[in-house]
CSV table of C-alpha atoms and ligand atoms in Angstrom, one decimal:
chain,number,residue,atom,x,y,z
A,126,UNK,CA,95.6,221.9,87.0
A,127,UNK,CA,97.5,222.9,83.8
A,128,UNK,CA,98.9,220.3,81.5
A,129,UNK,CA,102.6,220.0,81.7
A,130,UNK,CA,102.8,219.1,78.0
A,131,UNK,CA,100.3,220.5,75.6
A,132,UNK,CA,100.2,220.1,71.8
A,133,UNK,CA,97.5,222.0,70.0
A,134,UNK,CA,96.9,221.4,66.3
A,135,UNK,CA,100.6,220.9,66.1
A,136,UNK,CA,102.4,219.9,62.9
A,137,UNK,CA,106.0,219.6,62.2
A,138,UNK,CA,107.9,219.1,58.9
A,139,UNK,CA,111.7,218.4,59.0
A,140,UNK,CA,113.6,220.7,56.7
A,141,UNK,CA,114.8,217.7,54.8
A,142,UNK,CA,111.3,216.3,54.2
A,143,UNK,CA,108.6,217.4,51.7
A,144,UNK,CA,105.7,216.1,53.9
A,145,UNK,CA,105.1,216.8,57.6
A,146,UNK,CA,106.2,214.1,60.0
A,147,UNK,CA,103.8,215.1,62.7
A,148,UNK,CA,100.3,216.1,61.7
A,149,UNK,CA,97.6,217.9,63.7
A,150,UNK,CA,98.7,216.6,67.1
A,151,UNK,CA,96.4,217.4,70.0
A,152,UNK,CA,97.7,216.0,73.2
A,153,UNK,CA,97.6,217.1,76.8
A,154,UNK,CA,99.6,215.4,79.5
A,155,UNK,CA,99.0,216.3,83.1
A,156,UNK,CA,101.6,216.6,85.9
A,157,UNK,CA,102.5,213.2,87.4
A,158,UNK,CA,100.9,211.2,84.6
A,159,UNK,CA,102.7,208.2,83.2
A,160,UNK,CA,102.0,208.0,79.5
A,161,UNK,CA,103.1,205.4,77.0
A,162,UNK,CA,103.4,206.3,73.3
A,163,UNK,CA,103.4,203.4,70.9
A,164,UNK,CA,103.4,203.0,67.1
A,165,UNK,CA,105.2,201.4,64.3
A,166,UNK,CA,108.7,202.3,63.1
A,167,UNK,CA,108.7,205.6,61.3
A,168,UNK,CA,105.4,206.8,62.7
A,169,UNK,CA,106.9,209.8,64.4
A,170,UNK,CA,107.3,208.8,68.0
A,171,UNK,CA,110.9,210.0,68.3
A,172,UNK,CA,110.0,213.1,66.5
A,173,UNK,CA,107.3,213.8,69.1
A,174,UNK,CA,109.9,213.3,71.8
A,175,UNK,CA,112.3,215.6,70.0
A,176,UNK,CA,109.6,218.3,70.1
A,177,UNK,CA,109.2,217.9,73.8
A,178,UNK,CA,112.9,218.0,74.6
A,179,UNK,CA,113.8,220.9,72.3
A,180,UNK,CA,115.9,218.9,69.8
A,181,UNK,CA,113.1,220.3,67.5
A,182,UNK,CA,113.7,223.1,66.6
A,183,UNK,CA,117.3,223.5,68.0
A,184,UNK,CA,119.0,220.5,66.5
A,185,UNK,CA,116.4,219.5,63.9
A,186,UNK,CA,115.0,222.7,62.3
A,187,UNK,CA,111.8,222.6,60.2
A,188,UNK,CA,108.3,224.1,59.9
A,189,UNK,CA,106.1,224.1,62.9
A,190,UNK,CA,102.4,225.0,62.9
A,191,UNK,CA,100.0,225.0,65.9
A,192,UNK,CA,101.4,225.3,69.4
A,193,UNK,CA,103.3,223.4,72.0
A,194,UNK,CA,103.8,224.2,75.7
A,195,UNK,CA,106.2,222.4,77.9
A,196,UNK,CA,106.0,223.4,81.5
A,197,UNK,CA,103.7,226.2,80.3
A,198,UNK,CA,106.3,227.6,77.9
A,199,UNK,CA,107.1,227.3,74.2
A,200,UNK,CA,110.3,225.2,73.9
A,201,UNK,CA,111.5,227.4,71.1
A,202,UNK,CA,111.6,230.3,73.6
A,203,UNK,CA,113.2,228.4,76.4
A,204,UNK,CA,116.4,227.3,74.6
A,205,UNK,CA,118.0,224.0,75.0
A,206,UNK,CA,119.4,224.7,78.4
A,207,UNK,CA,116.1,226.0,79.6
A,208,UNK,CA,114.3,222.9,78.4
A,209,UNK,CA,117.0,220.7,80.0
A,210,UNK,CA,115.9,222.1,83.4
A,211,UNK,CA,112.3,220.8,82.8
A,212,UNK,CA,112.8,217.7,80.6
A,213,UNK,CA,115.2,214.8,81.2
A,214,UNK,CA,115.6,212.5,78.2
A,215,UNK,CA,117.0,209.0,77.8
A,216,UNK,CA,117.3,208.8,74.0
A,217,UNK,CA,116.9,205.8,71.8
A,218,UNK,CA,120.5,206.1,70.6
A,219,UNK,CA,122.4,206.8,73.8
A,220,UNK,CA,125.7,207.7,72.1
A,221,UNK,CA,126.2,211.4,71.9
A,222,UNK,CA,124.2,212.2,75.0
A,223,UNK,CA,127.2,211.9,77.3
A,224,UNK,CA,128.9,215.0,78.3
A,225,UNK,CA,131.5,214.0,80.9
A,226,UNK,CA,134.8,212.3,80.3
A,227,UNK,CA,134.0,209.6,82.9
A,228,UNK,CA,130.7,208.1,84.0
A,229,UNK,CA,131.1,210.0,87.4
A,230,UNK,CA,131.6,213.3,85.6
A,231,UNK,CA,128.6,212.7,83.5
A,232,UNK,CA,126.4,211.9,86.4
A,233,UNK,CA,127.7,215.0,88.2
A,234,UNK,CA,127.3,217.3,85.2
A,235,UNK,CA,123.8,218.7,85.9
A,236,UNK,CA,124.6,219.0,89.6
A,237,UNK,CA,127.6,221.1,88.8
A,238,UNK,CA,125.5,223.2,86.5
A,239,UNK,CA,123.1,223.8,89.3
A,240,UNK,CA,125.9,224.8,91.6
A,241,UNK,CA,125.3,221.9,94.1
A,242,UNK,CA,128.0,222.0,96.7
A,243,UNK,CA,130.8,219.4,96.0
A,244,UNK,CA,130.2,217.3,99.1
A,245,UNK,CA,126.6,216.9,98.3
A,246,UNK,CA,127.4,216.2,94.7
A,247,UNK,CA,129.7,213.2,95.6
A,248,UNK,CA,127.0,211.7,97.8
A,249,UNK,CA,124.4,212.1,95.2
A,250,UNK,CA,126.5,210.6,92.4
A,251,UNK,CA,127.3,207.7,94.6
A,252,UNK,CA,123.6,207.1,95.5
A,253,UNK,CA,122.5,207.2,91.9
A,254,UNK,CA,125.4,205.0,90.7
A,255,UNK,CA,124.3,202.4,93.2
A,256,UNK,CA,120.7,202.7,92.1
A,257,UNK,CA,121.5,202.1,88.4
A,258,UNK,CA,124.3,199.7,89.2
A,259,UNK,CA,127.2,201.5,87.6
A,260,UNK,CA,129.3,202.0,90.7
A,261,UNK,CA,132.1,199.9,89.3
A,262,UNK,CA,132.1,202.0,86.1
A,263,UNK,CA,132.4,205.4,87.6
A,264,UNK,CA,135.9,206.0,86.4
A,265,UNK,CA,135.3,204.6,82.9
A,266,UNK,CA,134.7,206.7,79.8
A,267,UNK,CA,131.2,206.4,78.5
A,268,UNK,CA,132.5,205.1,75.2
A,269,UNK,CA,134.0,202.2,77.0
A,270,UNK,CA,130.6,200.9,78.1
A,271,UNK,CA,128.2,198.3,76.6
A,272,UNK,CA,124.9,199.5,75.2
A,273,UNK,CA,123.0,198.4,78.3
A,274,UNK,CA,125.6,200.0,80.6
A,275,UNK,CA,125.3,203.3,78.6
A,276,UNK,CA,121.5,203.2,79.0
A,277,UNK,CA,121.8,202.7,82.7
A,278,UNK,CA,124.3,205.7,83.0
A,279,UNK,CA,121.9,207.7,80.9
A,280,UNK,CA,119.0,206.8,83.3
A,281,UNK,CA,121.2,207.7,86.2
A,282,UNK,CA,121.8,211.1,84.6
A,283,UNK,CA,118.1,211.9,84.4
A,284,UNK,CA,117.6,210.7,88.0
A,285,UNK,CA,120.1,213.2,89.4
A,286,UNK,CA,118.5,216.0,87.4
A,287,UNK,CA,115.6,217.3,89.4
A,288,UNK,CA,113.3,217.7,86.3
A,289,UNK,CA,109.5,217.6,86.0
A,290,UNK,CA,109.3,215.5,82.9
A,291,UNK,CA,111.2,212.3,82.2
A,292,UNK,CA,111.2,211.1,78.6
A,293,UNK,CA,112.3,207.6,77.7
A,294,UNK,CA,112.6,206.7,74.0
A,295,UNK,CA,112.6,203.0,73.7
A,296,UNK,CA,114.4,202.5,77.0
A,297,UNK,CA,114.6,198.7,76.5
A,298,UNK,CA,116.1,198.8,73.1
A,299,UNK,CA,119.6,197.8,74.1
A,300,UNK,CA,118.7,195.6,77.0
A,301,UNK,CA,118.3,191.9,77.5
A,302,UNK,CA,114.9,190.9,79.1
A,303,UNK,CA,116.3,190.7,82.7
A,304,UNK,CA,118.0,194.1,82.5
A,305,UNK,CA,114.9,195.4,80.8
A,306,UNK,CA,112.8,194.4,83.7
A,307,UNK,CA,115.2,196.2,86.0
A,308,UNK,CA,115.0,199.3,83.9
A,309,UNK,CA,111.2,199.2,84.1
A,310,UNK,CA,111.4,198.9,87.9
A,311,UNK,CA,113.8,201.8,87.9
A,312,UNK,CA,111.5,204.0,85.9
A,313,UNK,CA,108.6,203.1,88.3
A,314,UNK,CA,110.8,203.9,91.3
A,315,UNK,CA,111.8,207.3,89.8
A,316,UNK,CA,108.2,208.2,89.4
A,317,UNK,CA,107.3,207.1,92.9
A,318,UNK,CA,110.1,209.0,94.5
A,319,UNK,CA,109.7,212.1,92.4
A,320,UNK,CA,106.1,212.3,91.2
A,321,UNK,CA,107.5,213.3,87.9
A,322,UNK,CA,105.6,213.1,84.7
A,323,UNK,CA,106.8,210.1,82.7
A,324,UNK,CA,106.6,209.7,78.9
A,325,UNK,CA,107.8,206.3,77.6
A,326,UNK,CA,108.0,205.5,73.9
A,327,UNK,CA,107.8,201.9,72.8
A,328,UNK,CA,107.8,200.4,69.4
A,329,UNK,CA,106.5,196.9,70.2
A,330,UNK,CA,102.9,196.6,71.4
A,331,UNK,CA,103.5,193.5,73.4
A,332,UNK,CA,106.2,195.3,75.4
A,333,UNK,CA,103.7,198.1,76.0
A,334,UNK,CA,100.6,196.3,77.1
A,335,UNK,CA,101.9,194.9,80.3
A,336,UNK,CA,103.2,198.2,81.6
A,337,UNK,CA,101.8,199.9,84.6
A,338,UNK,CA,100.8,203.2,82.9
A,339,UNK,CA,97.9,205.7,83.1
A,340,UNK,CA,97.4,206.2,79.4
A,341,UNK,CA,98.4,204.8,76.0
A,342,UNK,CA,98.8,207.0,73.0
A,343,UNK,CA,98.9,205.2,69.7
A,344,UNK,CA,100.7,207.1,66.9
A,345,UNK,CA,100.3,206.1,63.2
A,346,UNK,CA,101.7,208.0,60.2
A,347,UNK,CA,102.4,211.1,62.2
A,348,UNK,CA,98.9,211.3,63.8
A,349,UNK,CA,97.5,210.3,67.1
A,350,UNK,CA,95.1,207.5,66.3
A,351,UNK,CA,94.2,206.6,69.8
A,352,UNK,CA,94.4,208.1,73.3
A,353,UNK,CA,93.1,205.5,75.7
A,354,UNK,CA,93.6,203.6,78.9
A,355,UNK,CA,95.7,200.4,78.9
A,356,UNK,CA,93.3,197.7,77.9
A,357,UNK,CA,94.3,195.0,75.6
A,358,UNK,CA,90.9,194.6,74.0
A,359,UNK,CA,90.6,198.3,73.3
A,360,UNK,CA,94.0,198.5,71.7
A,361,UNK,CA,93.4,195.4,69.6
A,362,UNK,CA,90.2,196.9,68.5
A,363,UNK,CA,91.8,200.1,67.4
A,364,UNK,CA,94.4,198.3,65.4
A,365,UNK,CA,91.9,196.0,63.7
A,366,UNK,CA,89.7,198.9,62.8
A,367,UNK,CA,92.6,200.5,61.1
A,368,UNK,CA,93.2,197.3,59.1
A,369,UNK,CA,96.6,197.0,60.6
A,370,UNK,CA,96.5,194.2,63.0
A,371,UNK,CA,100.1,193.4,62.4
A,372,UNK,CA,101.2,196.9,62.8
A,373,UNK,CA,103.6,196.3,65.6
A,374,UNK,CA,105.0,192.9,64.8
B,504,ATP,N1,116.5,214.4,61.5
B,504,ATP,C1,115.5,214.0,60.6
B,504,ATP,N2,115.5,214.7,59.4
B,504,ATP,C2,114.6,214.4,58.4
B,504,ATP,N3,113.6,213.4,58.6
B,504,ATP,C3,113.6,212.7,59.7
B,504,ATP,C4,114.6,213.0,60.8
B,504,ATP,N4,114.3,212.2,61.8
B,504,ATP,C5,113.3,211.4,61.4
B,504,ATP,N5,112.9,211.7,60.2
B,504,ATP,C6,111.7,211.1,59.5
B,504,ATP,O1,110.6,211.2,60.3
B,504,ATP,C7,109.8,210.0,60.2
B,504,ATP,C8,109.5,209.6,61.6
B,504,ATP,O2,110.7,209.2,62.3
B,504,ATP,P1,110.8,208.9,63.8
B,504,ATP,O3,112.2,208.7,64.2
B,504,ATP,O4,110.0,210.0,64.6
B,504,ATP,O5,109.9,207.6,63.9
B,504,ATP,P2,109.7,206.6,65.1
B,504,ATP,O6,108.3,206.4,65.3
B,504,ATP,O7,110.5,207.0,66.3
B,504,ATP,O8,110.4,205.2,64.6
B,504,ATP,P3,111.2,204.0,65.3
B,504,ATP,O9,110.2,203.2,66.1
B,504,ATP,O10,111.8,203.3,64.2
B,504,ATP,O11,112.2,204.7,66.2
B,504,ATP,C9,110.6,209.0,59.4
B,504,ATP,O12,110.0,208.9,58.1
B,504,ATP,C10,112.0,209.7,59.3
B,504,ATP,O13,112.6,209.5,58.0
B,505,MG,MG1,112.1,206.3,67.4
């Protein structure tokens, strides 16, 4: 089986920076894997996500060395639309990722794009709205929603897309603990139904350790410092060996 995401000796420097933000990344993620990326603030997690979903290089230009394949192709060759057919993202900052004038339009957007017949579209939007609990909000404008509601709409958006890779950048950031739990359950459910590859980015280690994931990638200062199975002892060890036991607090 071929990796669905493959970084090889990959480095990236934002145009506005003097030093690379990502350095010598080697990372292969297989289809259907559920991977958690953790690391301190500023370590490059979101940048890594931006490379996977094409914001690098299309929205954030810079210098790339090494190679990246997403779904077997170079994101730079695919174009943003091409990548959006492979990768669905729930960004850390959910503003600006809504396209529709209403929640319903937003959820329907990718279906329209993929020429799904109207009848089927209504059914699907309704199903997803139910699932992420935004049915009462369908006629609202995205900007009228709370942070947590936006995040749920955004999750709904990636659920209607039939994409191979789902990327969540700090999906719990705007949620209270109870809603956060539901978001986690939702992600698990998406994976179960779809067998998609799931990449979740988390900032706090304690949020990360109790997740049901296949692998944990630890990022530090733009490098991968560990690529391991979820095991509290192992991770603690990694952090202590780096002399940064309080890295995530
Ligand atoms: N658009 C940009 N242009 C220039 N530099 C950027 C840009 N976005 C991020 N950076 C820089 O890249 C570094 C890593 O940022 P990134 O957002 O990837 O970190 P992160 O690990 O996601 O942090 P957090 O946990 O706070 O979200 C930071 O030093 C930041 O200043
Ligand atoms: Mg980030």
